[in-house]
mmCIF file of C-alpha atoms and ligand atoms in Angstrom:
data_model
loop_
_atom_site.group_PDB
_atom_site.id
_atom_site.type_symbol
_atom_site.label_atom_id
_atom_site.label_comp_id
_atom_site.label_asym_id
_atom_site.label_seq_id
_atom_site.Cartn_x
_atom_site.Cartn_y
_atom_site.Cartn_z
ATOM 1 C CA UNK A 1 130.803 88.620 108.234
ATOM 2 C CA UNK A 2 131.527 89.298 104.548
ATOM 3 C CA UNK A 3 131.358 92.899 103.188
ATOM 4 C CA UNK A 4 128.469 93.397 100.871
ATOM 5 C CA UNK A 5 128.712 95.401 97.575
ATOM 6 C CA UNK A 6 125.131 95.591 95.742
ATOM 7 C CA UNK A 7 125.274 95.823 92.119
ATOM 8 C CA UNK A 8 122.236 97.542 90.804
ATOM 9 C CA UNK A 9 120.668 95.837 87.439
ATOM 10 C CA UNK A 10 123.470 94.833 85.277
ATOM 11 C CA UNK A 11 121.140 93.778 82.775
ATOM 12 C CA UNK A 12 120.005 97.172 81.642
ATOM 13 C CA UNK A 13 122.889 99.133 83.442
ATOM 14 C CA UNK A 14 125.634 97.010 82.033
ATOM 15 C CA UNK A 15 126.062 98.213 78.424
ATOM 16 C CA UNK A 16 129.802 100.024 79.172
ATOM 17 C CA UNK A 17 131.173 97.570 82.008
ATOM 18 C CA UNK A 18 130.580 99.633 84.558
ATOM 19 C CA UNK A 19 129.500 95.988 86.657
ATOM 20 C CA UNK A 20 133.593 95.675 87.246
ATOM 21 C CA UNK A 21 133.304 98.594 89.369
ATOM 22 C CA UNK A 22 131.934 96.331 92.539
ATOM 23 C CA UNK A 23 134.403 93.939 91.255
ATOM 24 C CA UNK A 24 137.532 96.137 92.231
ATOM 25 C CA UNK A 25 135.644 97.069 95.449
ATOM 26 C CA UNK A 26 135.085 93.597 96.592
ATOM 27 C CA UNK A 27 138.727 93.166 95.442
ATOM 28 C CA UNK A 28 140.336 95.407 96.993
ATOM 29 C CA UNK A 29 138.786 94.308 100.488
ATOM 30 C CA UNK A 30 139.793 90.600 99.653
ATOM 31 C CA UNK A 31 143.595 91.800 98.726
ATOM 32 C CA UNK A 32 143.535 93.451 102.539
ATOM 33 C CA UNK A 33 142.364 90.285 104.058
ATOM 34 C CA UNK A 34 138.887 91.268 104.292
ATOM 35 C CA UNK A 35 136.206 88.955 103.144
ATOM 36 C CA UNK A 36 134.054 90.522 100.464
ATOM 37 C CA UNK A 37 131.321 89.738 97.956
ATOM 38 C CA UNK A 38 128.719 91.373 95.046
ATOM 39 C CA UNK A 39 125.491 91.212 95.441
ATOM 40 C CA UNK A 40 123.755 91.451 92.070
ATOM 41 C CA UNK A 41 120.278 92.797 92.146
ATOM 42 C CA UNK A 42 119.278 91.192 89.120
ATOM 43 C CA UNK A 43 115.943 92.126 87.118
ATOM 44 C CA UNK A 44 113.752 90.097 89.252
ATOM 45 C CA UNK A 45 115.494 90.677 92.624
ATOM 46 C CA UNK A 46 114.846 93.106 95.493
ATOM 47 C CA UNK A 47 117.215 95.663 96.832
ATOM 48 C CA UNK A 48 119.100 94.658 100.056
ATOM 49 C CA UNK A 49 118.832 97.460 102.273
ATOM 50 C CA UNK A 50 121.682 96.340 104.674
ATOM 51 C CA UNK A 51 124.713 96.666 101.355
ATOM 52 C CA UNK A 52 128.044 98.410 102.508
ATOM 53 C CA UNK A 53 128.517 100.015 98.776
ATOM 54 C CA UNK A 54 125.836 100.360 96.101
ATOM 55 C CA UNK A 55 127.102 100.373 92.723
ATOM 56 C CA UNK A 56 125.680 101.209 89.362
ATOM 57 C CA UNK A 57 126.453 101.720 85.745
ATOM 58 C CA UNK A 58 125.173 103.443 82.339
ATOM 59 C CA UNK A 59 123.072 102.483 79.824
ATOM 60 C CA UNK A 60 121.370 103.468 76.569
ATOM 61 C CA UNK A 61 118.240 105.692 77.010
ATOM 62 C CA UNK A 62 115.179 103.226 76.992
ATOM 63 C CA UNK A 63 117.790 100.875 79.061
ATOM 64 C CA UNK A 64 117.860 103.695 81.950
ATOM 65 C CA UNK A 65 114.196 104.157 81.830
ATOM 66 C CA UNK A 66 113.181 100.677 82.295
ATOM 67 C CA UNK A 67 115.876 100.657 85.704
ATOM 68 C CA UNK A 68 114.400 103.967 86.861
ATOM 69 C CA UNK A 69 111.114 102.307 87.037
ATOM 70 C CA UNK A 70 112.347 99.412 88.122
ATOM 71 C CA UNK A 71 114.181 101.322 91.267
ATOM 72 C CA UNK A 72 111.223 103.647 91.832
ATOM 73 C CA UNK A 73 109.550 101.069 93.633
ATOM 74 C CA UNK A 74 112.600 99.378 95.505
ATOM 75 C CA UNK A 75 112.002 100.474 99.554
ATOM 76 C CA UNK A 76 115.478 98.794 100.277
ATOM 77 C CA UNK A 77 117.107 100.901 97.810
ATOM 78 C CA UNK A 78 115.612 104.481 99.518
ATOM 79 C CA UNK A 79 116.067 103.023 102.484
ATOM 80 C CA UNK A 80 119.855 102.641 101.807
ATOM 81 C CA UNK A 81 120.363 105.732 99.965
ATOM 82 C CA UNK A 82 118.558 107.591 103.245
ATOM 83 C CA UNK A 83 120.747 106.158 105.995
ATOM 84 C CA UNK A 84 123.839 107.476 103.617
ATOM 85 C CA UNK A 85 124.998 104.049 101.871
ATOM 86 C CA UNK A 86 128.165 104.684 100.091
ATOM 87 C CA UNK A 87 126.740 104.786 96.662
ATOM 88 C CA UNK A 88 129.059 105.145 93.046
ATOM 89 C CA UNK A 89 126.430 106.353 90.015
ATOM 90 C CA UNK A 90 128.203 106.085 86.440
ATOM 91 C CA UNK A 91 126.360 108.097 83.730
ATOM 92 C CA UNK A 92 122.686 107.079 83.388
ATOM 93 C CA UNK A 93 123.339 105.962 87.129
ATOM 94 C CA UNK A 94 124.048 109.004 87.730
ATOM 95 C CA UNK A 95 120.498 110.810 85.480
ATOM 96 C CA UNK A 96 118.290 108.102 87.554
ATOM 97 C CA UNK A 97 119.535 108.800 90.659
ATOM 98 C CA UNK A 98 118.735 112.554 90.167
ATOM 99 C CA UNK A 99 115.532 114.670 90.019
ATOM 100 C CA UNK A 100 114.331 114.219 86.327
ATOM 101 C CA UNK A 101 115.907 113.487 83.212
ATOM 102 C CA UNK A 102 115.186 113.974 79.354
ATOM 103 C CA UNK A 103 116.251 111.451 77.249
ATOM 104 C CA UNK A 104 117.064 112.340 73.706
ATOM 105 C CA UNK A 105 113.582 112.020 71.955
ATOM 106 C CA UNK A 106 112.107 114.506 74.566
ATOM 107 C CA UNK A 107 110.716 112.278 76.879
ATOM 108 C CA UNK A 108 111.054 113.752 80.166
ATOM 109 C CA UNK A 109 111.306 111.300 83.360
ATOM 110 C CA UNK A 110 111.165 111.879 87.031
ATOM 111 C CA UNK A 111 113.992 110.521 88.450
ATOM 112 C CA UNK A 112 114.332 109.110 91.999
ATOM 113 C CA UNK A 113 115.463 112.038 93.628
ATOM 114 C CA UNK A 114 118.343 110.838 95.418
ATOM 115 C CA UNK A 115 120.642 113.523 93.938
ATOM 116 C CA UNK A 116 120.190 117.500 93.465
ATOM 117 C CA UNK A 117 120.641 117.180 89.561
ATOM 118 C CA UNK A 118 118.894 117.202 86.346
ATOM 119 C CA UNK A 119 119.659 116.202 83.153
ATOM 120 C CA UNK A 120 118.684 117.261 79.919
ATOM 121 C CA UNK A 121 119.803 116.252 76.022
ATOM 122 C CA UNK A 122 123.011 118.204 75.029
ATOM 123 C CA UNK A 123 123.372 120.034 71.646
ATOM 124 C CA UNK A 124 125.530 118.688 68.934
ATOM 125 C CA UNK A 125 127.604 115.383 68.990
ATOM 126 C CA UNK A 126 127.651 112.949 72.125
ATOM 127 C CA UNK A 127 129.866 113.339 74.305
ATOM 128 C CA UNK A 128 132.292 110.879 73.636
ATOM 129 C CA UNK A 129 136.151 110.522 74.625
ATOM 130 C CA UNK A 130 138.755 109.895 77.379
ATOM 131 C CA UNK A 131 138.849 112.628 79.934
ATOM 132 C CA UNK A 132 141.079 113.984 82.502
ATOM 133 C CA UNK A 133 139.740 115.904 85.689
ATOM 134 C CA UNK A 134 141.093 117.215 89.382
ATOM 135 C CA UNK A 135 138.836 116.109 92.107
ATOM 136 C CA UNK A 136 137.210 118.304 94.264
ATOM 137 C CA UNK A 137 135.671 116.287 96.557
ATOM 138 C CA UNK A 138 137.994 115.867 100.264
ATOM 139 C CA UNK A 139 140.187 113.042 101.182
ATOM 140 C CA UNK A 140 140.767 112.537 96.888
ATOM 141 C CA UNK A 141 144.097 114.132 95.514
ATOM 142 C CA UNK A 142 144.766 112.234 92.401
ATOM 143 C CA UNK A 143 144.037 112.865 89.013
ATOM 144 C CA UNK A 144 140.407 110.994 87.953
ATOM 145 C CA UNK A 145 140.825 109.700 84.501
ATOM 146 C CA UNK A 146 137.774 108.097 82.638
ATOM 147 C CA UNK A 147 135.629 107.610 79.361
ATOM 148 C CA UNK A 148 132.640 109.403 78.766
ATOM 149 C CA UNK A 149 130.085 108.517 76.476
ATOM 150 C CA UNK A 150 126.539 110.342 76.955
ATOM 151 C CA UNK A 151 124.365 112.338 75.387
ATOM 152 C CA UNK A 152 122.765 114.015 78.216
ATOM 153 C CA UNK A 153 123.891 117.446 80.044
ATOM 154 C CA UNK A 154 123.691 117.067 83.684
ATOM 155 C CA UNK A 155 123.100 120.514 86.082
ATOM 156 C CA UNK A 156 123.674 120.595 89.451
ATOM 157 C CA UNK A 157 121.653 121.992 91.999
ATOM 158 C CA UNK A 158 122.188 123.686 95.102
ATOM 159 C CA UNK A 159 122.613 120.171 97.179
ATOM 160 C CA UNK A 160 124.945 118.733 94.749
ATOM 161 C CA UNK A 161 128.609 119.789 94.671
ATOM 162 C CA UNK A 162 131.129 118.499 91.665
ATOM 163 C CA UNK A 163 133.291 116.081 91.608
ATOM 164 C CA UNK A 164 135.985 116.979 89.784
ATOM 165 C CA UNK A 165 136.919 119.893 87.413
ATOM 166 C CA UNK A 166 137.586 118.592 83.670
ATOM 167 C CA UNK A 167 141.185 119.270 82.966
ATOM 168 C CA UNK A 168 142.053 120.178 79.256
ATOM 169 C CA UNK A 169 139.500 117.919 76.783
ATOM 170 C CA UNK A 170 136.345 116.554 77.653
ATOM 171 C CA UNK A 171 132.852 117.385 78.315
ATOM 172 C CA UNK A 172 132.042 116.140 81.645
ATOM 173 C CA UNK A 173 128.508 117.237 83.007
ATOM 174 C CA UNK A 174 128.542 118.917 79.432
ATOM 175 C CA UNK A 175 127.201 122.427 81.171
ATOM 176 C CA UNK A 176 130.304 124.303 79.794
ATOM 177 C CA UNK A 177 132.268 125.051 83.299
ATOM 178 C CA UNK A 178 133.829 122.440 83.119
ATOM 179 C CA UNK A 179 132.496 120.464 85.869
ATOM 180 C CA UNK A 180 132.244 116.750 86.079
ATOM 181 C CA UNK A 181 129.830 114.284 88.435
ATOM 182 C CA UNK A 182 128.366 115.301 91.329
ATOM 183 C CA UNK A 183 128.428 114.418 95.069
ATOM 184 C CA UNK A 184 125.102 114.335 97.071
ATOM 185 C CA UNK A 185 122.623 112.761 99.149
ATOM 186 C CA UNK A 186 122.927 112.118 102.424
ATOM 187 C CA UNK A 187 126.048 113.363 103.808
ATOM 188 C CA UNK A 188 127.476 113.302 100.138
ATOM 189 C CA UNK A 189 127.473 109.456 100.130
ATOM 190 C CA UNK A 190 126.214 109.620 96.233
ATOM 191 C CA UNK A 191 129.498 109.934 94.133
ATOM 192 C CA UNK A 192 128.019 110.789 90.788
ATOM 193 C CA UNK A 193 130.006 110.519 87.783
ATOM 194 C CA UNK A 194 130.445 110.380 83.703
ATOM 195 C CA UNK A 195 133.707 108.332 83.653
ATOM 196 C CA UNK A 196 133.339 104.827 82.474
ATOM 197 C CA UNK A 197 136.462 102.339 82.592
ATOM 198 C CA UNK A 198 135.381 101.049 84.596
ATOM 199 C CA UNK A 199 136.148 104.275 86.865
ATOM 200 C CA UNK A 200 137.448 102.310 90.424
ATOM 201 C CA UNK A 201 139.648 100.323 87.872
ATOM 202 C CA UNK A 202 141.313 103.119 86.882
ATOM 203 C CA UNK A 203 140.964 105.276 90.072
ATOM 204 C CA UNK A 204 142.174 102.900 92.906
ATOM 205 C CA UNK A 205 141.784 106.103 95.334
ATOM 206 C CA UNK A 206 137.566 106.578 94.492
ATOM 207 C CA UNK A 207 137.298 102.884 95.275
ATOM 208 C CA UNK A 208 139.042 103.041 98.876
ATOM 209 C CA UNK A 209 137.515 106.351 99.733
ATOM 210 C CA UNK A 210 134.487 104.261 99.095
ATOM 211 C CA UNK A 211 135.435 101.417 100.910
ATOM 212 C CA UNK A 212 136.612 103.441 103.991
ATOM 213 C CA UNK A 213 133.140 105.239 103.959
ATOM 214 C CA UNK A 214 131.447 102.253 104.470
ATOM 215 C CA UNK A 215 134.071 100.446 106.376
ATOM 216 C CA UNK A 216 136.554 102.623 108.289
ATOM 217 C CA UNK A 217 140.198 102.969 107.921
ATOM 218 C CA UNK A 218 141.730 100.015 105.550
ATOM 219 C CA UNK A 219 144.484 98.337 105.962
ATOM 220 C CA UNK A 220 147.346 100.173 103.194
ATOM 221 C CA UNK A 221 147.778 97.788 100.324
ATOM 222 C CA UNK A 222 151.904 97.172 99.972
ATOM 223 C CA UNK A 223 152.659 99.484 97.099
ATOM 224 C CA UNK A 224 155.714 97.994 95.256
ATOM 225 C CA UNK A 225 158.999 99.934 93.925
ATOM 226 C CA UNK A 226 159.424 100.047 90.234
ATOM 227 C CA UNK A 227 155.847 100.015 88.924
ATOM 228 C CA UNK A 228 154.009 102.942 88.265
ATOM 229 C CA UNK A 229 151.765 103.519 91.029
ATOM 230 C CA UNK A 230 148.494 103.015 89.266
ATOM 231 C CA UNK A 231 150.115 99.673 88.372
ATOM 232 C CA UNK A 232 150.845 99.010 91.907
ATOM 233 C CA UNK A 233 147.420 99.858 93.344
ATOM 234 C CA UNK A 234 145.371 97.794 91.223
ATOM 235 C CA UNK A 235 147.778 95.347 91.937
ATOM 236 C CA UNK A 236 147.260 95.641 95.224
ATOM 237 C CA UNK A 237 148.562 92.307 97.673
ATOM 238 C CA UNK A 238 148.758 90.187 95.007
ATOM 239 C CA UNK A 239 152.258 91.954 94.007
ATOM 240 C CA UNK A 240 154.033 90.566 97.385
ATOM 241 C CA UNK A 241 153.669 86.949 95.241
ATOM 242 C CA UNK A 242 154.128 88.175 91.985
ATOM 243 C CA UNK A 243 156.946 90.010 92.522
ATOM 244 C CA UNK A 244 158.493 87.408 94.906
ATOM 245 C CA UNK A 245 158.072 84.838 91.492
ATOM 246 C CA UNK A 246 159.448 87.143 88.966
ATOM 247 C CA UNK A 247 162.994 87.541 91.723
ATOM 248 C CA UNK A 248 162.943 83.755 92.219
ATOM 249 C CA UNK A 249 162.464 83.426 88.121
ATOM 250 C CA UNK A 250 165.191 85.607 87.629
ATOM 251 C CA UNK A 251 167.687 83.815 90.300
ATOM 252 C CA UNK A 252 168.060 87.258 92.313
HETATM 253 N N1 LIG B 1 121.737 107.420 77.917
HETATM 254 C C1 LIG B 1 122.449 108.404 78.670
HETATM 255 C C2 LIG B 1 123.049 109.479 77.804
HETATM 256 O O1 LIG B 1 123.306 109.257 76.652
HETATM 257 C C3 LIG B 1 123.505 107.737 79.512
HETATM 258 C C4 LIG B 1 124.626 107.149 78.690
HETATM 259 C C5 LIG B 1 125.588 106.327 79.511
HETATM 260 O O2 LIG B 1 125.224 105.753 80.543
HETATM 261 N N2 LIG B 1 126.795 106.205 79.036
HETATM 262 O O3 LIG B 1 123.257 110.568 78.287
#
């Protein structure tokens, strides 16, 4: 049995790199001993319904509207968003997955309805720059760090709840409160968010909070002395070796 992680169109939903997200995930289980592999759902491909995380990533405008029409058809896709498939939506992920969105020449698009939100074009300048932000959602502590890079303003509705709340700069969902992603779906298994990085690369927690949604309790990975933390975690099990080469290099 080998965990599955589904990445969702990388061809259209690619542009920012968002496709190394399901690479930490399936990483993360290999570094614990756990046998893991992506799925890509290419252009021509159907949806696996049976995935243990669904992953995807941003993309320009006319890039998200070709996947949103792509998806709207997918039955393995609803399927696994209904029975509560951990599911990480970056940025135009995130606009499909909701109830509509407008793209920046006005043209408004129903979206699949996954997620309580909607999305329409922000005023001024894109939204462009690192970002900061405390989590809100439970069983996540650590600071979320990310890029954003959208155009579009994202509202939540009443079966959404945020993410995270945007600590000094930064735009987030852009509504002005400061809020950033949103959780939803069934159970809250959507984790919707703004933060390219890719995000899990940068936020080991989000990707084993994932991972134990889908999976359980995990195996800790060894987190060494010495190294800053974030260092450590994406690390992960591979340190044990490294570290034991860099002692044996030095003669200690
Ligand atoms: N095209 C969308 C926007 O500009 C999403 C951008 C993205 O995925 N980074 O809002």
């Amino acid at each position: 049995m080998s965990a599955r992680i589904v990445l969702l169109l990388p061809e259209v939903l690619g542009t920012y790199g968002d496709a190394g997200n399901a690479a930490v995930l399936a990483a993360r289980l290999r570094w614990r001993g756990i046998d893991a592999h992506v799925h890509t759902v290419g252009w021509d491909d159907a949806v696996p319904e049976g995935g243990d995380v669904y992953v995807l990533g941003g993309g320009e405008d006319a890039a998200q509207m070709l996947a949103v029409e792509r998806l709207r058809g997918s039955a393995g896709l609803r399927r696994a968003l209904d029975r509560g498939a951990p599911t990480l939506a970056v940025c135009a992920g995130l606009q499909i997955l909701g109830r509509a969105f407008t793209v920046a020449d006005g043209t408004w698009v129903p979206g699949l309805g996954m997620l309580d939100v909607e999305t329409t074009p922000g005023r001024g300048a894109r939204r462009i720059g690192d970002v900061t932000a405390d989590p809100l959602l439970d069983g996540l502590d650590e600071l979320l760090v990310g890029f954003e890079n959208h155009g579009g303003v994202t509202t939540l509705g009443a079966d959404a709840a945020p993410l995270a709340r945007v600590r000094g700069a930064g735009a987030g969902n852009g509504t002005g409160d400061r809020i950033e992603g949103a959780v939803g779906g069934r159970g809250g298994s959507i984790v919707g968010t703004y933060f390219h990085g890719p995000v899990l690369a940068r936020n080991p927690a989000l990707a084993d909070l994932l991972l134990t949604r889908a999976l359980g309790t995990l195996p800790p990975l060894e987190v060494p002395e010495g190294l800053p933390s974030s260092t450590a975690r994406r690390l992960g099990a591979r340190f044990r070796g490294l570290n034991a080469a860099v002692r044996r290099r030095a003669g200690a």
